[in-house]
mmCIF file of C-alpha atoms in Angstrom:
data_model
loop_
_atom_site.group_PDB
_atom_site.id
_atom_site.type_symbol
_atom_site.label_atom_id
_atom_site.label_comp_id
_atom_site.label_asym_id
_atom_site.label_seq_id
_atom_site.Cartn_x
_atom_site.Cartn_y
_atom_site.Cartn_z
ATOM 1 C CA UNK A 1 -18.560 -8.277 -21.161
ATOM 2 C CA UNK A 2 -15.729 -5.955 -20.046
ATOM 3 C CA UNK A 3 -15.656 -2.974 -17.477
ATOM 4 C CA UNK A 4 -13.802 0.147 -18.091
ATOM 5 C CA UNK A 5 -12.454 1.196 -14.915
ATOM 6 C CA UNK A 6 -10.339 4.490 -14.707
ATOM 7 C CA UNK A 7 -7.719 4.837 -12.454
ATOM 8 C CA UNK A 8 -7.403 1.228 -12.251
ATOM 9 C CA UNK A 9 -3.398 2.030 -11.794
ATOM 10 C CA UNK A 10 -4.370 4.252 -8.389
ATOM 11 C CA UNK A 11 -4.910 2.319 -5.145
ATOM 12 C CA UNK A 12 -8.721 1.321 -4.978
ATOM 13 C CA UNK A 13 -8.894 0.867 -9.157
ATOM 14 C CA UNK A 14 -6.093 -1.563 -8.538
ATOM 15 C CA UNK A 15 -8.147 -3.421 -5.721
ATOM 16 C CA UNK A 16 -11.014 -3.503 -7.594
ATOM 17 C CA UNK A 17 -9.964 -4.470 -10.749
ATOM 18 C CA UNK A 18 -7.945 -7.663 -9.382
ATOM 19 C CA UNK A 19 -11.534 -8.520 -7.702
ATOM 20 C CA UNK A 20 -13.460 -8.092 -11.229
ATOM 21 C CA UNK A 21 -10.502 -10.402 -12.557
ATOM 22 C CA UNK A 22 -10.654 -12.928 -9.891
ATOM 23 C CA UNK A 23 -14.267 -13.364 -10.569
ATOM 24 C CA UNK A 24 -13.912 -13.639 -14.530
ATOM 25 C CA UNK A 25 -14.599 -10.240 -15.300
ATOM 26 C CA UNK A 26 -12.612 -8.630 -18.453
ATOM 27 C CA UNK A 27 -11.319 -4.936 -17.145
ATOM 28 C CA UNK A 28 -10.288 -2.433 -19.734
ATOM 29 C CA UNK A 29 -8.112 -0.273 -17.484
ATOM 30 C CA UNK A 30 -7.657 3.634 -17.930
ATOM 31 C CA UNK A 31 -4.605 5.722 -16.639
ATOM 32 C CA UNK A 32 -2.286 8.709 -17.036
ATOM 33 C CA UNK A 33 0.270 6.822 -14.397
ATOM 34 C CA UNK A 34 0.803 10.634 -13.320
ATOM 35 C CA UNK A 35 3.366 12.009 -10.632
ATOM 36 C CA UNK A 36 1.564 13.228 -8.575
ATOM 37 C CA UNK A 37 3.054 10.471 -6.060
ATOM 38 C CA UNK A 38 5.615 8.131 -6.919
ATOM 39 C CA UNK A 39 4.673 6.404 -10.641
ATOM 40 C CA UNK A 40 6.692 3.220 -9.497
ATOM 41 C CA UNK A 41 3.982 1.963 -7.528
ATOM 42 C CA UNK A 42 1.596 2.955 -9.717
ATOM 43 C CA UNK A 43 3.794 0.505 -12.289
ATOM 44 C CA UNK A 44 4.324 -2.272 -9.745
ATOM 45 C CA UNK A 45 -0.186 -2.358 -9.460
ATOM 46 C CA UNK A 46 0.068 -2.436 -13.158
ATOM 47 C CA UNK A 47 2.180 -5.260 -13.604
ATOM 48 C CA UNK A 48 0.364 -7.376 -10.244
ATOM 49 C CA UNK A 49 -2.864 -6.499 -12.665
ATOM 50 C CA UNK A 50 -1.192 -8.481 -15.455
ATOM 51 C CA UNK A 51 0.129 -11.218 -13.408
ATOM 52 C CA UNK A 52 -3.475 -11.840 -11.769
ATOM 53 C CA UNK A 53 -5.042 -11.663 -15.642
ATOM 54 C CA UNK A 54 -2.429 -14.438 -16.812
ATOM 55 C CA UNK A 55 -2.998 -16.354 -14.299
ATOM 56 C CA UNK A 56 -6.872 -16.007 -14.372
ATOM 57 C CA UNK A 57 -6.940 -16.287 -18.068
ATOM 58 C CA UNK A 58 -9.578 -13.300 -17.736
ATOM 59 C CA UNK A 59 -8.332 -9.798 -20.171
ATOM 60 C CA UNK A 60 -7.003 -7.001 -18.852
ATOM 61 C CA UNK A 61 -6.094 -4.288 -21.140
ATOM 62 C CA UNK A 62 -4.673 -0.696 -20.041
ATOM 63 C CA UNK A 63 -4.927 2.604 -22.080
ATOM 64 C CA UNK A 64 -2.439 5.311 -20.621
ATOM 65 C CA UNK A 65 -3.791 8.314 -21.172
ATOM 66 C CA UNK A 66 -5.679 11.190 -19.432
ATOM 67 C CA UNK A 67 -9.632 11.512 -19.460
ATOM 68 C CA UNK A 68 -9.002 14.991 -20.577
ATOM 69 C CA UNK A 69 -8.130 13.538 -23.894
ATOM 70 C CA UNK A 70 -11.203 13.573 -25.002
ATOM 71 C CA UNK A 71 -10.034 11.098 -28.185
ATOM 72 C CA UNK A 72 -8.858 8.404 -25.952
ATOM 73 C CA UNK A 73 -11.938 8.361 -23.892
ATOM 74 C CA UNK A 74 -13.721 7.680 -26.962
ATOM 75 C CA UNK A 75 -11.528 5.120 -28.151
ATOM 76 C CA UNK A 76 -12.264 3.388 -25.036
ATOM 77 C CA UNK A 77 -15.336 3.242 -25.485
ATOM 78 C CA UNK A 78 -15.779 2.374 -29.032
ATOM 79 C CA UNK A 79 -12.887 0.016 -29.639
ATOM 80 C CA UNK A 80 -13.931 -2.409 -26.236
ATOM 81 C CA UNK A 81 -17.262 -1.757 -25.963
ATOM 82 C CA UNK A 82 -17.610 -2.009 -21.939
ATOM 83 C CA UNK A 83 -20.778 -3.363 -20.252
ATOM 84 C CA UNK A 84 -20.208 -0.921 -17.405
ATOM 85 C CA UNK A 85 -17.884 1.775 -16.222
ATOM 86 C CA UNK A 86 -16.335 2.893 -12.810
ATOM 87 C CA UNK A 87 -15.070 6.152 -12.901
ATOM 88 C CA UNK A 88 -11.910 6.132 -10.170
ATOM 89 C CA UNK A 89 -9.823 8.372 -11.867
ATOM 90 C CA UNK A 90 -9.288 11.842 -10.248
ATOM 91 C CA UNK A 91 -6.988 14.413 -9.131
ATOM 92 C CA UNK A 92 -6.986 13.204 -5.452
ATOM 93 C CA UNK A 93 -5.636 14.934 -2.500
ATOM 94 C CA UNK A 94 -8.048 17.893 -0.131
ATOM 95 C CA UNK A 95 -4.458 20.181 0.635
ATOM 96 C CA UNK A 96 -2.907 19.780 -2.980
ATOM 97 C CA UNK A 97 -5.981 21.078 -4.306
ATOM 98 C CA UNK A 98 -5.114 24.812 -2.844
ATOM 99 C CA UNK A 99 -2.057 24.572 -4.567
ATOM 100 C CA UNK A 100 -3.043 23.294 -8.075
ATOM 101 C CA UNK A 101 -6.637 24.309 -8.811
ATOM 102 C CA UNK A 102 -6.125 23.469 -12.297
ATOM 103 C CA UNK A 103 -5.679 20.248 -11.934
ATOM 104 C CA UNK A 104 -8.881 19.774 -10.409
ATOM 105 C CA UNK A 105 -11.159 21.174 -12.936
ATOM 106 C CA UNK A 106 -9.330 19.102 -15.782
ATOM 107 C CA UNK A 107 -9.346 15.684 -14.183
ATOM 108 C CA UNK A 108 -12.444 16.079 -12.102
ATOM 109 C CA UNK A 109 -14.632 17.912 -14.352
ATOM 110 C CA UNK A 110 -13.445 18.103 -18.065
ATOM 111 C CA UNK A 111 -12.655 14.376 -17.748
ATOM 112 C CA UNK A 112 -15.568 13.045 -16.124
ATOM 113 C CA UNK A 113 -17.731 14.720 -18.275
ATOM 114 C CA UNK A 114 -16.023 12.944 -20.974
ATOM 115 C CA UNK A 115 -16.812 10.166 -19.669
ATOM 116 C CA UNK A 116 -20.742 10.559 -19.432
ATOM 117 C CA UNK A 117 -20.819 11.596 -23.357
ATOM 118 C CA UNK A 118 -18.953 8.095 -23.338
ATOM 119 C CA UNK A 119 -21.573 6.436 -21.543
ATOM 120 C CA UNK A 120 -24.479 8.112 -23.035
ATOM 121 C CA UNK A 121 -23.740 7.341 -26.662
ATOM 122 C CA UNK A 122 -22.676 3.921 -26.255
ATOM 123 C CA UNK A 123 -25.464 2.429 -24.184
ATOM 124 C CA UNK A 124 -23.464 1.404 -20.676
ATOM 125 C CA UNK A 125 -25.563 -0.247 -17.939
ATOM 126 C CA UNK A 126 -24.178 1.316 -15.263
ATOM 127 C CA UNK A 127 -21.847 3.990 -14.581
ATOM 128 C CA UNK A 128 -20.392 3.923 -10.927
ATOM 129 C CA UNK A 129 -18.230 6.613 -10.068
ATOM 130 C CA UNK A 130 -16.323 7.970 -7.056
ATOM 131 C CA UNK A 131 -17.489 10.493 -4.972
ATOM 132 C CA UNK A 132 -15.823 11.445 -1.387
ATOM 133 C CA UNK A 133 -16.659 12.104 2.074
ATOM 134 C CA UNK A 134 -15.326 15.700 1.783
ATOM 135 C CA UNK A 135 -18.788 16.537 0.165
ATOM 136 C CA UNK A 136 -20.236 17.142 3.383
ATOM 137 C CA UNK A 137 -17.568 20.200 3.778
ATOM 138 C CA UNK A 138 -18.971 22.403 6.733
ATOM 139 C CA UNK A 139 -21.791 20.013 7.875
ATOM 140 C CA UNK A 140 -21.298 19.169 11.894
ATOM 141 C CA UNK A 141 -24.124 17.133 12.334
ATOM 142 C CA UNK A 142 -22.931 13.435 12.718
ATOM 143 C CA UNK A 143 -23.131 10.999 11.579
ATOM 144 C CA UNK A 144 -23.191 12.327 7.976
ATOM 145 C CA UNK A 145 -26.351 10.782 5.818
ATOM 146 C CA UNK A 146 -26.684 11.533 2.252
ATOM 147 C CA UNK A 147 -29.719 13.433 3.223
ATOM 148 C CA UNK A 148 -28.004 15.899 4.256
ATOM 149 C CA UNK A 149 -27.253 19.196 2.556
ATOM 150 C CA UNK A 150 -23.968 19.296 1.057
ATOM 151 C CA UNK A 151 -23.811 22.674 -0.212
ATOM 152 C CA UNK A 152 -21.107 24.145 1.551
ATOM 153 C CA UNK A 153 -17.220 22.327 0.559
ATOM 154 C CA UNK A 154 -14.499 23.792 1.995
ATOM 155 C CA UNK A 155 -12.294 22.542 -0.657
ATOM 156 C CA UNK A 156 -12.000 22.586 -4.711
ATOM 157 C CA UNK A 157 -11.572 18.671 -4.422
ATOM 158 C CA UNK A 158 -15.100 18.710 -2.328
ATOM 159 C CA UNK A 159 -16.715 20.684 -4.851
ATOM 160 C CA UNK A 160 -15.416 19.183 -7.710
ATOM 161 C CA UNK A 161 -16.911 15.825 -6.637
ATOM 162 C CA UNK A 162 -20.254 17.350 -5.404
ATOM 163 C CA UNK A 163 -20.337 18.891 -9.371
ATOM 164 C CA UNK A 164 -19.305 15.039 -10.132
ATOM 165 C CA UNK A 165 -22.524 14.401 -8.506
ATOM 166 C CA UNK A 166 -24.971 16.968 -10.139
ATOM 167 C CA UNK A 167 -23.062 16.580 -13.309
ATOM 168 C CA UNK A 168 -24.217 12.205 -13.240
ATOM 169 C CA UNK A 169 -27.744 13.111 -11.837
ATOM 170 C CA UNK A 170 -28.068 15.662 -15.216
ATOM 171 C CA UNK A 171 -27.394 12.597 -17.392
ATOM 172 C CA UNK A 172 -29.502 10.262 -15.603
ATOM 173 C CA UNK A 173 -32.563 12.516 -16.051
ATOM 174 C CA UNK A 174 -31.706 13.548 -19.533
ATOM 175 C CA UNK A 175 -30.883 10.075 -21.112
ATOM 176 C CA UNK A 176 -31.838 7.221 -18.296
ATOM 177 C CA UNK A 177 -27.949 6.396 -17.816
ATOM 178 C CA UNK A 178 -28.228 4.860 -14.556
ATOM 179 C CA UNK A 179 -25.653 6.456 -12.431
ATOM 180 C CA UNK A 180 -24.586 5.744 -8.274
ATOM 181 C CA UNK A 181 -22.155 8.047 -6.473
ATOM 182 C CA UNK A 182 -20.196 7.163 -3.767
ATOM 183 C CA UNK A 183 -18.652 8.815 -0.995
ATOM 184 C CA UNK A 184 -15.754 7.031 -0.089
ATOM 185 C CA UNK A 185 -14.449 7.898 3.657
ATOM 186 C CA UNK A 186 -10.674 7.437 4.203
ATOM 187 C CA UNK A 187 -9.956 4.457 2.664
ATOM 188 C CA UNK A 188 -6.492 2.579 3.796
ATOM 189 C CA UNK A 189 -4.868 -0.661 2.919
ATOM 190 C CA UNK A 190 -2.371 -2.293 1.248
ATOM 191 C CA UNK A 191 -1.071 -0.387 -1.826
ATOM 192 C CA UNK A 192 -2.043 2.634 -0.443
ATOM 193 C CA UNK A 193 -1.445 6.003 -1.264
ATOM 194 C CA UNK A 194 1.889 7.042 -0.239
ATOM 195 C CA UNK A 195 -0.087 11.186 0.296
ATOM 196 C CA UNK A 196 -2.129 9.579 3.347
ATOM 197 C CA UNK A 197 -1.372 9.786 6.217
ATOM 198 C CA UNK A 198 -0.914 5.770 7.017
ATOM 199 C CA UNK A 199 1.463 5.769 4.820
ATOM 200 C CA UNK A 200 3.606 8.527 5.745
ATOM 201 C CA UNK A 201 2.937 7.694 9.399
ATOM 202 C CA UNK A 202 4.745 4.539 8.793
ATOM 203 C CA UNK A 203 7.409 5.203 6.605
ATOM 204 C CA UNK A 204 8.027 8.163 9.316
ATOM 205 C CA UNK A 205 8.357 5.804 11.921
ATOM 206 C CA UNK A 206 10.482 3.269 10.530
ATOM 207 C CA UNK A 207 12.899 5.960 9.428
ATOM 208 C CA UNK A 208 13.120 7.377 12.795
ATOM 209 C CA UNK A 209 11.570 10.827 12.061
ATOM 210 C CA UNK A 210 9.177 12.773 13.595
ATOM 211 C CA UNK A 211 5.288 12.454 12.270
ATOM 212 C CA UNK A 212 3.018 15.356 11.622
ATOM 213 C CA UNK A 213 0.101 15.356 13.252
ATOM 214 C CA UNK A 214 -2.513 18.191 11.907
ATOM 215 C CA UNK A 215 -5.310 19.975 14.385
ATOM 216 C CA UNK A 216 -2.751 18.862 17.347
ATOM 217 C CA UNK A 217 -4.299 15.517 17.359
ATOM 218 C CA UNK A 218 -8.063 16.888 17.651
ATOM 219 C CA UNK A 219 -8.940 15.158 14.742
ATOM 220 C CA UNK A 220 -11.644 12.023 14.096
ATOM 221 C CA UNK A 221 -12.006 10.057 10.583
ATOM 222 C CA UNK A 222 -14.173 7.244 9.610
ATOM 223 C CA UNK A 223 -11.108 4.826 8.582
ATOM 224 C CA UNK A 224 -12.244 2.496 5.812
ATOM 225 C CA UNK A 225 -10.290 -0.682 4.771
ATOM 226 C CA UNK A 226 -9.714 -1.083 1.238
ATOM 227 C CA UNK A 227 -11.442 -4.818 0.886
ATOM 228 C CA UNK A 228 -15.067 -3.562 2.584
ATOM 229 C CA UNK A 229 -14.496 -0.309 -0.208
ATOM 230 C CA UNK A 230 -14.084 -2.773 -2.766
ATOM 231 C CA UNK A 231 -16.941 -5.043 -1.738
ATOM 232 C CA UNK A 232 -19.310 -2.503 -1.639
ATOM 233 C CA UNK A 233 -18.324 -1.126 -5.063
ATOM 234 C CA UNK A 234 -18.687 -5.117 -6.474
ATOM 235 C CA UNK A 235 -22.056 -4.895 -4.912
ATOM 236 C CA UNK A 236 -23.301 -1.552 -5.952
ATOM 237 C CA UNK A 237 -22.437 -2.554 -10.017
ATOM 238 C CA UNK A 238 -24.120 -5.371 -10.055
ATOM 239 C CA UNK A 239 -27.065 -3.382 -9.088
ATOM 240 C CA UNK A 240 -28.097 -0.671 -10.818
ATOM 241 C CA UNK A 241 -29.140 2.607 -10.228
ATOM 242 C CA UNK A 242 -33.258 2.968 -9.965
ATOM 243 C CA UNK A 243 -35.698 5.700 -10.229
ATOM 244 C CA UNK A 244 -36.837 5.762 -6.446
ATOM 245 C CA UNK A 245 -40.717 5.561 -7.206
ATOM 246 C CA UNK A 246 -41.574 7.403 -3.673
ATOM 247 C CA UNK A 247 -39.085 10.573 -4.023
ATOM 248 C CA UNK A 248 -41.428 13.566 -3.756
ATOM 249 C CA UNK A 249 -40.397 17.038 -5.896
ATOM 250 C CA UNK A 250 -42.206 19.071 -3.166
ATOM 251 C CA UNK A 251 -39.745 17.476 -0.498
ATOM 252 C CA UNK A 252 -36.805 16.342 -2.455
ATOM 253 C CA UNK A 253 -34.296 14.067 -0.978
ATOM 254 C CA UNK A 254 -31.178 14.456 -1.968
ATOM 255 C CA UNK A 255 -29.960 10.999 -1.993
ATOM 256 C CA UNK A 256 -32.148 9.433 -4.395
ATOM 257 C CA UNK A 257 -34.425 10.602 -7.318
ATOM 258 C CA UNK A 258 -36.953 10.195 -10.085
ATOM 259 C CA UNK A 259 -34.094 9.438 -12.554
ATOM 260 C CA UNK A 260 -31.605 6.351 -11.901
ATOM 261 C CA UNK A 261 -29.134 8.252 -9.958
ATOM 262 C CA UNK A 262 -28.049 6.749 -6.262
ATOM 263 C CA UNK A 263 -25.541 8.291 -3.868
ATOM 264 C CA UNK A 264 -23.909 6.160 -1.225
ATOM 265 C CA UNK A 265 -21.734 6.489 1.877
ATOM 266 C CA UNK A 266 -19.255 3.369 2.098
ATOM 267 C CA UNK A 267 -17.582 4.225 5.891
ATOM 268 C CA UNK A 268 -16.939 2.342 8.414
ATOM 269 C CA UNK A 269 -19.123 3.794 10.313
ATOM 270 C CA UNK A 270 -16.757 3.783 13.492
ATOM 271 C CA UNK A 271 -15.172 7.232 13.793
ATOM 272 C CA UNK A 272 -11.667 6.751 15.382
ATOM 273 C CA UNK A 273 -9.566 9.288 17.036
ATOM 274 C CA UNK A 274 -6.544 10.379 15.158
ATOM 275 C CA UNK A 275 -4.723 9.536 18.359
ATOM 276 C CA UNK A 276 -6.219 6.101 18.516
ATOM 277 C CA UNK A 277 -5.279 5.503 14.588
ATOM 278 C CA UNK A 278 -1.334 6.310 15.498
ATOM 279 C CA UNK A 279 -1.352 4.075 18.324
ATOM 280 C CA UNK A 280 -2.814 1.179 16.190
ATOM 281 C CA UNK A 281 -0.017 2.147 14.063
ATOM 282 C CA UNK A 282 2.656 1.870 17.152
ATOM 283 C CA UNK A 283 1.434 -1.496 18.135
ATOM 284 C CA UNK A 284 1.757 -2.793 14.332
ATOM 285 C CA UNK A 285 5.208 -1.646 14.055
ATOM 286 C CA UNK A 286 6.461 -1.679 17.412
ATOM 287 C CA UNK A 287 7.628 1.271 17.464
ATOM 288 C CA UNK A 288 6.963 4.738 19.482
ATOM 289 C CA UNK A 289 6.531 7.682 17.151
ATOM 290 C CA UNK A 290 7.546 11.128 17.636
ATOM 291 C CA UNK A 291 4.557 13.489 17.603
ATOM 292 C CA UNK A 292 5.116 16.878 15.820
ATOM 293 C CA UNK A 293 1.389 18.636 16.539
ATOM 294 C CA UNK A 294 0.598 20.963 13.932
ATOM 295 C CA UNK A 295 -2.279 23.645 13.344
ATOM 296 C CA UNK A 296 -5.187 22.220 11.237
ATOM 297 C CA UNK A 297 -4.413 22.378 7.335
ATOM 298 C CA UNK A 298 -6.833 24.768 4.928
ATOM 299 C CA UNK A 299 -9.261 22.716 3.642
ATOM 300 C CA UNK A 300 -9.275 19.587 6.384
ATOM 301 C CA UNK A 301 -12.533 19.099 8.419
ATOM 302 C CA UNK A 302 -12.506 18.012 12.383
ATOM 303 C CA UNK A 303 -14.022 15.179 11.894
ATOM 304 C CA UNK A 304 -16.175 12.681 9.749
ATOM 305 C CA UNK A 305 -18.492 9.558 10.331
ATOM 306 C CA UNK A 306 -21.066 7.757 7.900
ATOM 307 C CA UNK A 307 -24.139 6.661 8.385
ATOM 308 C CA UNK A 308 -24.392 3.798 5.765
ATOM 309 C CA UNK A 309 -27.962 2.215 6.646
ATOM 310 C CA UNK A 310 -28.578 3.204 2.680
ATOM 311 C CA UNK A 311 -25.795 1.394 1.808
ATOM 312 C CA UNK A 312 -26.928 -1.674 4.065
ATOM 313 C CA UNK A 313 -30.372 -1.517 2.948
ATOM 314 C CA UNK A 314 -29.733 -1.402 -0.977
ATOM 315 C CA UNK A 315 -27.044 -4.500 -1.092
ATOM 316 C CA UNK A 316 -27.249 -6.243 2.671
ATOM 317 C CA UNK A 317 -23.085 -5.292 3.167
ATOM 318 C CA UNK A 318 -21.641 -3.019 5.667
ATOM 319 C CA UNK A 319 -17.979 -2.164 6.170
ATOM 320 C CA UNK A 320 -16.808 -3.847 9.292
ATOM 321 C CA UNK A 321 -12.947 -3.859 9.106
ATOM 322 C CA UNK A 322 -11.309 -2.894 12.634
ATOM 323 C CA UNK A 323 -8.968 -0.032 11.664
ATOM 324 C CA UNK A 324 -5.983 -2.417 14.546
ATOM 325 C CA UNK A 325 -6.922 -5.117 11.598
ATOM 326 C CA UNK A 326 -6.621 -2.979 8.876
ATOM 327 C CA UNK A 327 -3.525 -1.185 10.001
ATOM 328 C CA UNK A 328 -1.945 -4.591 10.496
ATOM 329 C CA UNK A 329 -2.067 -5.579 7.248
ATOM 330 C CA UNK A 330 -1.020 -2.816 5.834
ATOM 331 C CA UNK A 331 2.215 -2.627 8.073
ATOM 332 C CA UNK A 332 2.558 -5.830 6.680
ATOM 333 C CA UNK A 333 2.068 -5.235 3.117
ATOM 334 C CA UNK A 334 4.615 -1.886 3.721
ATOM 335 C CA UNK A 335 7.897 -4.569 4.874
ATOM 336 C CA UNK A 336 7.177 -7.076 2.536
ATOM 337 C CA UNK A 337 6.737 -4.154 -0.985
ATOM 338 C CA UNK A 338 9.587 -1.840 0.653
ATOM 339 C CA UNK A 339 11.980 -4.934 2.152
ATOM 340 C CA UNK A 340 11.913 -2.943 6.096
#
């Protein structure tokens, strides 16, 4: 039985539909392949996808289109008739989000809730989907826990993935879709996002230039590797969504509920010093960068750190990666894709 994953094209779909592959799972990928960074490496996932399903022997199958296209999210549905669904797909990016609002509540919104009328008339087990840390928006209190309030974003990405979030809970009450959320903090890796700031750290670096470095270097993130992401999100499909039989309507908590709708943190759970990140960066490369400090960017938070003992308890994994580890590999990953 197949799994529709959108955004398998983007940089954790691609990760996580080469595991579901690996492990004899038939993925029926979904993606626009849009600019909004470089569409050649977006290509160059696509065809490692088709190299790892010929040499599996396991189907993969990719529709190219946009979940705003209401048609071909039906189509996808209907014509392969997935098991289960992860929704990747989104307009990513906290600082392009003040530019291009628009883009947000298409993707984000009017596409995911295409795809829960996709999952609720056509009987899908599961329907994981991606959330973000940015959720927690003004929230100081760390570590962040998904009991805590996250009614204050400080960003239309951050709210359009909290709506994500009320939107799958709505469906989980009104038809029993069981639906878990997760709020992905920083992930990094190989085949990353060239918009992060790995990424443009090290092609920075090798270049020569100057890197930017927002909130003068006063700034703390919960680095997650790409492999413990994708682990996690193996883990959570397998296992559905529950009604949590103890949740209490007089003191709600916000993580779980009387319908089958979950919400996880997948972190680290090792907050690392922006500082700290660059110089793991340094060592990989060998190279000293140039440090241009900048003022903190709208929409950006200080800091962020996850507690995942929900996440621990649910499927006995937690992310371990050392961000020197995980920085490594990427660096190596970078030479080897770009030839530096």
């Amino acid at each position: 039985m197949a799994t529709l994953v959108t955004g398998a094209a983007g940089f954790i779909g691609f990760h996580l539909s080469t595991r579901l592959l690996e492990r004899g799972t038939p993925v029926v990928g979904f993606d626009n392949v849009n600019p909004y960074y470089d569409p050649s490496l977006k290509r160059a996932r696509i065809a490692q996808l088709e190299a790892t399903a010929a040499r599996t022997g396991i189907s993969f199958q990719l529709i190219e289109a946009d979940l705003e296209d209401q048609k071909s999210v039906e189509t996808a549905f209907s014509e392969h008739k997935p098991q289960k669904v992860v929704n990747l797909a989104a307009q990513a990016g906290v600082r392009y989000s003040i530019e291009n609002p628009a883009a947000y509540i298409q993707a984000n919104l009017v596409g995911f809730g295409h795809i829960l009328e996709g999952c609720r008339h056509h009987g899908i087990e599961h329907l994981v989907y991606a959330s973000s840390s940015s959720v927690y928006g003004g929230n100081t209190r760390m570590p962040f826990s998904e009991q805590h309030s996250v009614d204050h974003p400080v960003s239309l990405y951050a709210a359009s993935k909290k709506a994500n979030e009320l939107m799958a809970h709505t469906y989980s009450h009104l038809y029993g879709l069981p639906a878990t959320g997760l709020r992905f903090f920083t992930v990094y890796g190989p085949w990353g996002r060239p918009d992060m700031a790995l990424f443009l750290f090290t092609k920075a670096m090798l270049e020569g230039k100057p890197i930017q470095v927002f909130n003068n270097g006063q700034m703390v993130r919960d680095f997650t590797y790409v492999d413990d992401i994708v682990e996690s999100l193996l883990r959570l499909l397998d296992k559905p969504a529950a009604a949590d039989p103890t949740f209490d309507p007089q003191v709600p908590n916000p993580s779980t509920s009387w319908a089958p709708h979950r919400v996880f943190n997948i972190g680290n759970s090792n907050p690392t010093p922006l500082m700290d990140y660059i110089h793991a960066v340094e060592q990989a490369l060998g190279v000293t960068a140039e440090k241009q400090l900048m003022p903190m960017q709208p929409g950006d938070v200080p800091a962020t750190a996850a507690d995942t003992s929900a996440l621990e308890a649910w499927v006995q994994f937690k992310p371990n990666t050392p961000v020197k580890e995980g920085v490594a590999r990427f660096v190596a990953w970078y030479r080897q894709f770009y030839g530096v």
